[in-house]
Coordinates of C-alpha atoms in Angstrom, one line a residue:
I1 CA -45.7 -12.6 -12.5
V2 CA -43.6 -13.3 -15.6
G3 CA -40.1 -11.8 -16.1
P4 CA -38.8 -9.4 -13.5
V5 CA -40.4 -9.6 -10.1
F6 CA -41.7 -6.4 -8.5
A7 CA -43.6 -5.9 -5.3
Q8 CA -45.1 -3.1 -3.1
N9 CA -44.1 -4.7 0.2
Y10 CA -40.7 -6.4 0.5
T11 CA -39.8 -9.4 2.6
P12 CA -36.1 -10.3 2.7
L13 CA -35.2 -13.6 1.1
N14 CA -32.6 -16.0 2.6
G15 CA -30.1 -15.7 -0.2
P16 CA -29.0 -16.9 -2.6
Y17 CA -25.8 -16.6 -0.5
G18 CA -22.5 -15.8 -2.0
G19 CA -21.4 -13.0 -4.4
E20 CA -18.4 -10.7 -4.2
V21 CA -16.4 -10.1 -1.0
Y22 CA -14.0 -7.3 -1.7
D23 CA -12.0 -7.6 1.6
I24 CA -12.0 -9.4 4.9
I25 CA -10.1 -8.6 8.1
V26 CA -10.1 -9.9 11.7
S27 CA -10.4 -7.8 14.8
G28 CA -10.4 -9.8 18.0
A29 CA -13.0 -12.5 17.7
T30 CA -14.8 -10.7 14.9
L31 CA -14.5 -11.1 11.2
I32 CA -15.4 -8.0 9.2
G33 CA -16.0 -8.1 5.4
S34 CA -17.0 -5.7 2.8
V35 CA -19.6 -6.8 0.2
P36 CA -20.5 -4.5 -2.8
G37 CA -24.1 -3.4 -2.5
Q38 CA -24.5 -5.0 1.0
G39 CA -21.9 -2.9 2.8
I40 CA -20.3 -4.3 6.0
V41 CA -20.9 -7.9 7.1
V42 CA -19.6 -9.3 10.4
S43 CA -19.2 -12.8 11.8
T44 CA -18.5 -13.9 15.3
D45 CA -18.5 -17.6 14.6
G46 CA -15.5 -18.1 12.3
G47 CA -17.5 -17.2 9.2
S48 CA -20.2 -19.7 9.6
T49 CA -22.9 -17.0 9.6
W50 CA -22.7 -13.3 8.6
A51 CA -24.9 -10.3 9.5
E52 CA -25.0 -6.8 8.0
S53 CA -23.6 -4.1 10.2
N54 CA -24.2 -0.8 8.5
T55 CA -25.1 1.6 11.3
G56 CA -23.5 4.9 10.0
I57 CA -22.6 3.5 6.6
T58 CA -23.9 5.6 3.7
D59 CA -21.8 4.1 0.9
F60 CA -22.4 0.4 0.4
Y61 CA -19.7 -0.2 -2.2
L62 CA -16.7 -0.4 0.1
R63 CA -13.4 -1.3 -1.6
D64 CA -10.9 -1.9 1.2
L65 CA -10.7 -2.5 5.0
E66 CA -7.8 -1.6 7.2
K67 CA -7.1 -1.9 11.0
D68 CA -5.1 0.9 12.5
P69 CA -2.1 -0.7 14.2
V70 CA -2.0 2.3 16.6
S71 CA -5.6 3.0 17.6
G72 CA -7.1 -0.4 16.8
K73 CA -9.9 1.3 14.8
I74 CA -11.3 -0.3 11.7
F75 CA -11.4 1.8 8.6
A76 CA -13.6 1.1 5.5
L77 CA -12.9 2.9 2.2
G78 CA -15.8 3.6 -0.1
N79 CA -16.1 5.3 -3.5
S80 CA -16.0 8.7 -2.0
R81 CA -16.1 8.2 1.8
L82 CA -13.9 6.9 4.5
F83 CA -15.6 5.3 7.6
S84 CA -14.3 4.2 10.9
S85 CA -15.4 1.9 13.7
S86 CA -14.1 1.7 17.2
D87 CA -16.2 -1.3 18.3
D88 CA -15.2 -4.0 15.8
G89 CA -17.6 -2.9 13.1
A90 CA -20.8 -2.6 15.2
A91 CA -21.2 1.1 14.4
W92 CA -19.5 3.5 12.0
I93 CA -18.8 7.2 11.6
T94 CA -17.7 9.2 8.5
E95 CA -14.1 10.3 8.8
A96 CA -13.8 12.0 5.4
S97 CA -15.8 12.6 2.2
S98 CA -13.5 14.5 0.0
G99 CA -9.8 14.9 -1.0
F100 CA -9.2 11.4 -2.2
S101 CA -10.1 8.7 -4.7
G102 CA -8.8 5.1 -4.7
N103 CA -9.3 1.4 -4.0
F104 CA -6.4 0.7 -1.6
L105 CA -6.2 1.8 2.0
K106 CA -3.2 1.5 4.3
K107 CA -2.3 2.9 7.7
T108 CA 1.2 3.0 9.1
S109 CA 2.2 4.3 12.5
S110 CA 2.4 7.8 11.1
Y111 CA 0.0 8.3 8.2
F112 CA -3.0 7.1 6.3
F113 CA -2.6 6.3 2.6
I114 CA -5.1 5.9 -0.2
L115 CA -3.9 4.7 -3.6
S116 CA -5.9 4.7 -6.8
P117 CA -5.6 1.9 -9.5
S118 CA -4.0 4.6 -11.7
G119 CA -1.2 5.3 -9.3
K120 CA -2.3 8.5 -7.5
L121 CA -1.3 8.4 -3.8
Y122 CA -3.2 10.4 -1.2
R123 CA -2.0 11.0 2.4
S124 CA -3.6 12.1 5.7
Q125 CA -2.3 12.3 9.2
N126 CA -5.7 12.0 10.9
G127 CA -7.9 10.3 8.3
A128 CA -10.1 13.4 8.0
N129 CA -8.0 15.8 5.8
W130 CA -6.5 14.4 2.6
S131 CA -4.3 15.7 -0.1
L132 CA -2.7 14.3 -3.3
L133 CA 0.9 13.5 -2.4
N134 CA 2.3 11.8 -5.4
T135 CA 1.6 10.2 -8.8
V136 CA 3.6 7.0 -8.4
T137 CA 3.0 5.5 -11.9
S138 CA 0.7 5.5 -14.8
I139 CA 0.8 1.7 -15.0
S140 CA -2.1 -0.2 -13.5
V141 CA -1.7 -0.9 -9.8
T142 CA -2.3 -4.4 -8.6
D143 CA -1.5 -4.3 -4.9
F144 CA -0.4 -2.1 -2.1
E145 CA 1.3 -3.2 1.2
T146 CA 3.2 -1.5 4.0
T147 CA 5.9 -2.9 6.4
S148 CA 5.9 -2.4 10.1
A149 CA 8.7 0.1 9.7
G150 CA 6.5 2.2 7.4
A151 CA 7.9 1.4 4.0
L152 CA 5.4 1.4 1.1
F153 CA 5.4 -1.2 -1.6
I154 CA 3.2 -1.0 -4.7
S155 CA 3.0 -3.7 -7.4
T156 CA 2.0 -3.0 -10.9
S157 CA 0.9 -4.8 -14.1
G158 CA 3.8 -3.7 -16.3
A159 CA 6.3 -1.8 -14.1
A160 CA 7.2 -4.3 -11.4
V161 CA 7.3 -2.8 -7.9
Y162 CA 7.7 0.6 -6.4
R163 CA 9.0 1.3 -2.9
S164 CA 9.0 4.4 -0.7
T165 CA 10.9 4.8 2.5
D166 CA 10.0 8.4 3.2
N167 CA 6.2 8.2 3.7
G168 CA 5.3 8.4 0.1
L169 CA 7.3 11.5 -0.8
S170 CA 9.5 9.6 -3.3
F171 CA 9.5 6.2 -4.9
T172 CA 12.2 3.8 -6.3
Q173 CA 11.3 1.3 -9.0
L174 CA 12.4 -2.2 -8.1
D175 CA 12.7 -4.5 -11.2
A176 CA 15.3 -6.6 -13.0
G177 CA 18.2 -4.5 -11.5
E178 CA 17.2 -5.8 -8.0
G179 CA 16.5 -9.3 -9.3
L180 CA 12.7 -9.0 -9.9
N181 CA 12.8 -10.3 -13.4
D182 CA 9.2 -9.8 -14.5
N183 CA 7.4 -6.5 -14.8
Y184 CA 4.0 -8.0 -14.2
V185 CA 3.5 -8.4 -10.5
Y186 CA 0.0 -9.3 -9.3
S187 CA 0.2 -9.6 -5.5
L188 CA 2.4 -8.7 -2.5
S189 CA 2.5 -10.1 1.0
I190 CA 4.7 -9.2 4.0
S191 CA 5.6 -11.4 6.9
G192 CA 7.9 -9.9 9.4
S193 CA 10.9 -8.6 7.5
T194 CA 10.3 -10.8 4.4
I195 CA 8.4 -9.4 1.4
Y196 CA 6.8 -11.7 -1.1
A197 CA 5.8 -10.9 -4.7
L198 CA 3.9 -13.0 -7.2
A199 CA 5.0 -12.2 -10.7
N200 CA 3.9 -13.7 -14.0
N201 CA 7.0 -15.9 -14.3
A202 CA 7.6 -16.8 -10.6
P203 CA 7.1 -15.9 -7.0
Y204 CA 9.9 -13.8 -5.4
K205 CA 11.0 -12.8 -2.0
S206 CA 13.1 -10.1 -0.5
T207 CA 14.7 -10.1 3.0
N208 CA 16.3 -6.6 2.8
N209 CA 13.4 -4.3 2.3
G210 CA 13.2 -4.8 -1.4
G211 CA 16.9 -4.1 -2.0
S212 CA 17.3 -7.4 -3.7
W213 CA 14.9 -10.2 -4.8
V214 CA 15.4 -13.9 -5.4
S215 CA 13.0 -16.3 -7.2
I216 CA 11.5 -18.9 -5.0
N217 CA 10.3 -21.0 -7.9
N218 CA 11.9 -24.0 -6.1
P219 CA 11.4 -27.8 -6.0
G220 CA 7.8 -28.9 -6.0
L221 CA 6.4 -25.8 -7.8
T222 CA 5.6 -26.9 -11.3
D223 CA 3.4 -24.2 -12.8
S224 CA 4.9 -22.5 -15.8
F225 CA 3.4 -19.1 -15.1
F226 CA 1.3 -17.4 -12.4
Y227 CA -1.7 -15.2 -12.0
G228 CA -3.6 -14.8 -8.7
A229 CA -2.5 -14.0 -5.1
I230 CA 0.3 -14.8 -2.7
Q231 CA -0.2 -14.9 1.1
S232 CA 2.4 -15.3 3.8
V233 CA 1.9 -16.0 7.5
G234 CA 4.9 -16.7 9.7
T235 CA 7.2 -19.0 7.6
S236 CA 4.3 -20.4 5.6
V237 CA 3.6 -19.1 2.1
F238 CA 0.5 -19.8 0.0
I239 CA 0.1 -19.2 -3.8
F240 CA -3.4 -19.3 -5.3
N241 CA -2.7 -19.6 -9.0
T242 CA -6.0 -19.1 -10.8
S243 CA -4.4 -19.7 -14.2
F244 CA -4.0 -23.4 -13.4
R245 CA -6.6 -23.7 -10.6
K246 CA -3.9 -24.7 -8.1
T247 CA -3.0 -23.8 -4.6
W248 CA 0.6 -24.2 -3.5
V249 CA 1.9 -24.1 0.0
S250 CA 5.5 -23.7 1.4
P251 CA 6.2 -24.3 5.1
D252 CA 9.7 -22.9 4.8
E253 CA 9.5 -19.4 3.2
G254 CA 9.5 -20.8 -0.4
A255 CA 12.3 -23.3 -0.2
T256 CA 10.0 -26.2 -1.0
W257 CA 6.4 -26.4 -2.2
S258 CA 3.5 -28.9 -2.3
A259 CA 0.1 -28.7 -3.9
V260 CA -3.1 -28.6 -1.8
K261 CA -6.7 -28.3 -2.8
F262 CA -7.9 -25.4 -4.9
P263 CA -11.0 -23.8 -3.1
L264 CA -13.2 -24.1 -6.2
E265 CA -12.5 -27.7 -7.2
N266 CA -16.1 -28.7 -6.3
F267 CA -17.4 -26.2 -8.9
G268 CA -15.9 -28.2 -11.8
P269 CA -13.1 -27.6 -14.3
D270 CA -14.7 -24.7 -16.1
Y271 CA -14.2 -22.0 -13.6
S272 CA -11.0 -20.7 -11.9
G273 CA -12.3 -17.4 -10.6
N274 CA -10.8 -14.0 -9.8
I275 CA -9.7 -13.6 -6.2
Q276 CA -11.3 -10.6 -4.5
A277 CA -10.2 -11.1 -0.9
L278 CA -7.5 -13.1 0.9
M279 CA -6.8 -13.2 4.6
A280 CA -4.8 -15.7 6.8
E281 CA -5.4 -16.0 10.5
S282 CA -2.7 -18.6 10.8
S283 CA -0.9 -21.2 8.6
S284 CA -4.0 -23.4 9.0
I285 CA -6.9 -21.0 8.8
L286 CA -7.3 -18.9 5.6
Y287 CA -10.2 -17.2 3.9
V288 CA -10.4 -16.6 0.1
G289 CA -13.1 -14.6 -1.6
F290 CA -13.9 -15.3 -5.3
W291 CA -15.8 -13.1 -7.8
D292 CA -19.5 -13.9 -7.3
L293 CA -19.0 -17.3 -5.7
G294 CA -18.3 -15.7 -2.3
L295 CA -16.1 -16.7 0.6
F296 CA -14.3 -20.0 1.2
K297 CA -12.4 -21.1 4.4
T298 CA -9.8 -23.8 5.2
E299 CA -8.9 -24.9 8.7
D300 CA -6.3 -27.4 7.7
G301 CA -3.9 -25.3 5.5
G302 CA -5.7 -25.9 2.3
A303 CA -6.4 -29.7 2.4
T304 CA -10.1 -29.0 2.5
W305 CA -12.3 -25.9 1.9
Q306 CA -15.9 -25.0 2.9
E307 CA -18.2 -22.3 1.6
K308 CA -18.8 -19.6 4.3
N309 CA -21.5 -17.4 2.7
E310 CA -24.6 -17.6 4.9
G311 CA -25.7 -14.0 5.2
I312 CA -23.6 -12.7 2.4
T313 CA -25.7 -11.6 -0.6
G314 CA -23.3 -9.7 -2.9
H315 CA -24.3 -11.2 -6.2
N316 CA -24.3 -8.9 -9.3
A317 CA -27.3 -9.1 -11.6
F318 CA -26.9 -7.1 -14.8
S319 CA -30.3 -7.7 -16.5
P320 CA -33.9 -6.7 -15.5
H321 CA -34.7 -10.3 -16.4
S322 CA -32.2 -11.7 -13.9
L323 CA -35.0 -12.6 -11.4
A324 CA -38.0 -14.5 -12.7
Y325 CA -41.0 -16.3 -11.2
V326 CA -42.4 -19.5 -12.7
P327 CA -46.1 -19.5 -11.5
A328 CA -46.9 -23.0 -12.6
N329 CA -44.7 -24.6 -9.9
N330 CA -43.8 -21.6 -7.7
R331 CA -40.1 -21.5 -8.7
L332 CA -37.8 -18.5 -8.4
L333 CA -34.9 -18.3 -10.9
Y334 CA -32.0 -15.9 -10.3
A335 CA -29.2 -15.3 -12.8
T336 CA -26.0 -13.5 -11.8
T337 CA -24.3 -13.8 -15.2
Y338 CA -20.9 -14.6 -13.9
P339 CA -19.4 -17.1 -13.8
Y340 CA -22.1 -19.5 -15.1
G341 CA -25.3 -21.2 -14.1
F342 CA -28.1 -19.8 -12.0
Y343 CA -29.8 -20.1 -8.6
L344 CA -33.2 -21.9 -8.1
S345 CA -35.6 -21.7 -5.1
I346 CA -38.7 -23.8 -4.7
D347 CA -39.7 -22.4 -1.3
D348 CA -40.2 -18.7 -1.9
G349 CA -36.5 -17.8 -1.5
A350 CA -36.0 -19.6 1.9
S351 CA -33.3 -21.7 0.4
W352 CA -31.5 -21.9 -3.0
D353 CA -29.7 -24.4 -5.1
F354 CA -26.9 -23.5 -7.6
V355 CA -27.8 -25.0 -11.0
K356 CA -24.6 -25.4 -12.9
S357 CA -24.7 -28.8 -14.8
A358 CA -25.0 -28.9 -18.6
P359 CA -26.5 -27.2 -20.5
N360 CA -26.5 -24.5 -17.8
N361 CA -22.7 -24.5 -17.4
K362 CA -22.6 -21.2 -19.3
S363 CA -23.1 -17.6 -18.4
I364 CA -26.8 -17.0 -17.8
T365 CA -28.0 -13.4 -18.0
G366 CA -31.7 -13.8 -17.6
F367 CA -34.9 -15.6 -18.3
K368 CA -38.0 -15.1 -20.5
Q369 CA -41.3 -17.0 -20.9
I370 CA -42.6 -17.3 -24.5
G371 CA -45.9 -19.2 -24.7
A372 CA -45.6 -22.3 -22.6
N373 CA -41.8 -22.4 -22.8
W374 CA -39.1 -20.8 -20.7
Y375 CA -35.7 -19.6 -22.1
A376 CA -32.5 -19.0 -20.2
F377 CA -30.2 -16.7 -22.3
G378 CA -26.7 -15.4 -22.0
S379 CA -23.6 -16.9 -23.7
G380 CA -26.0 -19.3 -25.4
L381 CA -29.7 -20.2 -25.2
N382 CA -31.4 -23.0 -23.2
K383 CA -35.0 -24.0 -23.4
S384 CA -37.4 -25.6 -20.8
T385 CA -40.7 -27.1 -21.8
D386 CA -41.6 -28.2 -18.2
N387 CA -41.6 -25.0 -16.3
A388 CA -37.9 -24.7 -15.6
Q389 CA -37.5 -28.3 -14.3
S390 CA -35.2 -29.5 -17.1
W391 CA -33.3 -27.7 -19.9
T392 CA -32.0 -28.4 -23.4
E393 CA -29.6 -26.3 -25.4
V394 CA -31.0 -24.4 -28.3
N395 CA -27.9 -22.4 -29.3
D396 CA -24.4 -22.3 -27.9
G397 CA -23.5 -18.9 -29.4
S398 CA -23.3 -15.4 -28.0
I399 CA -26.1 -13.3 -26.5
G400 CA -26.3 -11.5 -29.8
G401 CA -27.3 -14.8 -31.5
C402 CA -29.9 -15.3 -28.8
Y403 CA -31.5 -12.0 -29.5
K404 CA -31.9 -13.1 -33.2
L405 CA -33.4 -16.4 -32.2
L406 CA -35.8 -14.7 -29.7
D407 CA -36.9 -11.9 -32.0
A408 CA -40.2 -12.1 -30.2
L409 CA -38.4 -11.0 -27.1
V410 CA -39.0 -7.4 -26.1
F411 CA -36.6 -5.9 -23.5

């Protein structure tokens, strides 16, 4: 078979593991994650292995997970459905399939809330019946958090932060007047009565329900600007600044900072990654999910990180030529386009290696055999004359340039 691989009878392959993890939460001894296209995955061994748990799930593109602080139920938000589980993700039922649209799900002691990226806020008392409550802003929403007292905080990319203290009926904008001196706020985190915000120019914190904010760009923190995520747990605060591929940790609520290892250091200097999921079990144990590279875990506060993707298969493949079979040496090639490189299996998919060294340290969209040669194309063009064992660069231009070079290619 040359090009895309098709079959009449399907046997599951073991990977390649990784991909997107949209959200991760913990319930008792069970970790529960949402993976686009794969649905719900659960782990009972600290993330070492994952298994699909989709009984009752009918929408496999789940954006957000939330644990109800009152009932203990787990809720999963899909594109058009809301699911719940009362047994730590083992089985699910559909709670609602209309009346809302959004990516962010939160539950206070009184209400359920769903927020869209465009600022539309939906509310429900029971999770089954929904109505549009408010249009908070027309500026892109970046994060949504709630306090234990029921206050709602919404961060935006251009209008700082909004707060509601009346269950979403009205909102107050919090910006420079309250000391939040940047309108681009990318992430929020709440620990007890302290609220943290990661803005473009600095991290901030508030200890009076957002009434006033102070910068915590304090000694040790040397980055000139920020983009990524902030996570607090107890008095510890973590910043994952993807702009500089740095992780910062403060043990004292932002008074002092020190650098620890960035989770993707082993992937080389060319990739910083977009953070999809972030969850802290303690000041030592954290999980971070990156676009297409999957989930990473630290058990020592960020000093070291390990991939925790066995069983997670949430890669995105955008081309019908993303999966190819090389019959001469029984190799499988799998390109996920983003961020770069491709996956290789020499044992019929039982195990995979990530090929990312030059010249494959570029976005690879797919593969094509022409004559005796194999080509990997994407943000450039690589060629193999030995059945995909070694590669040389033919062109370092765009995929448009590759089409012109491969005008014998028919898609």
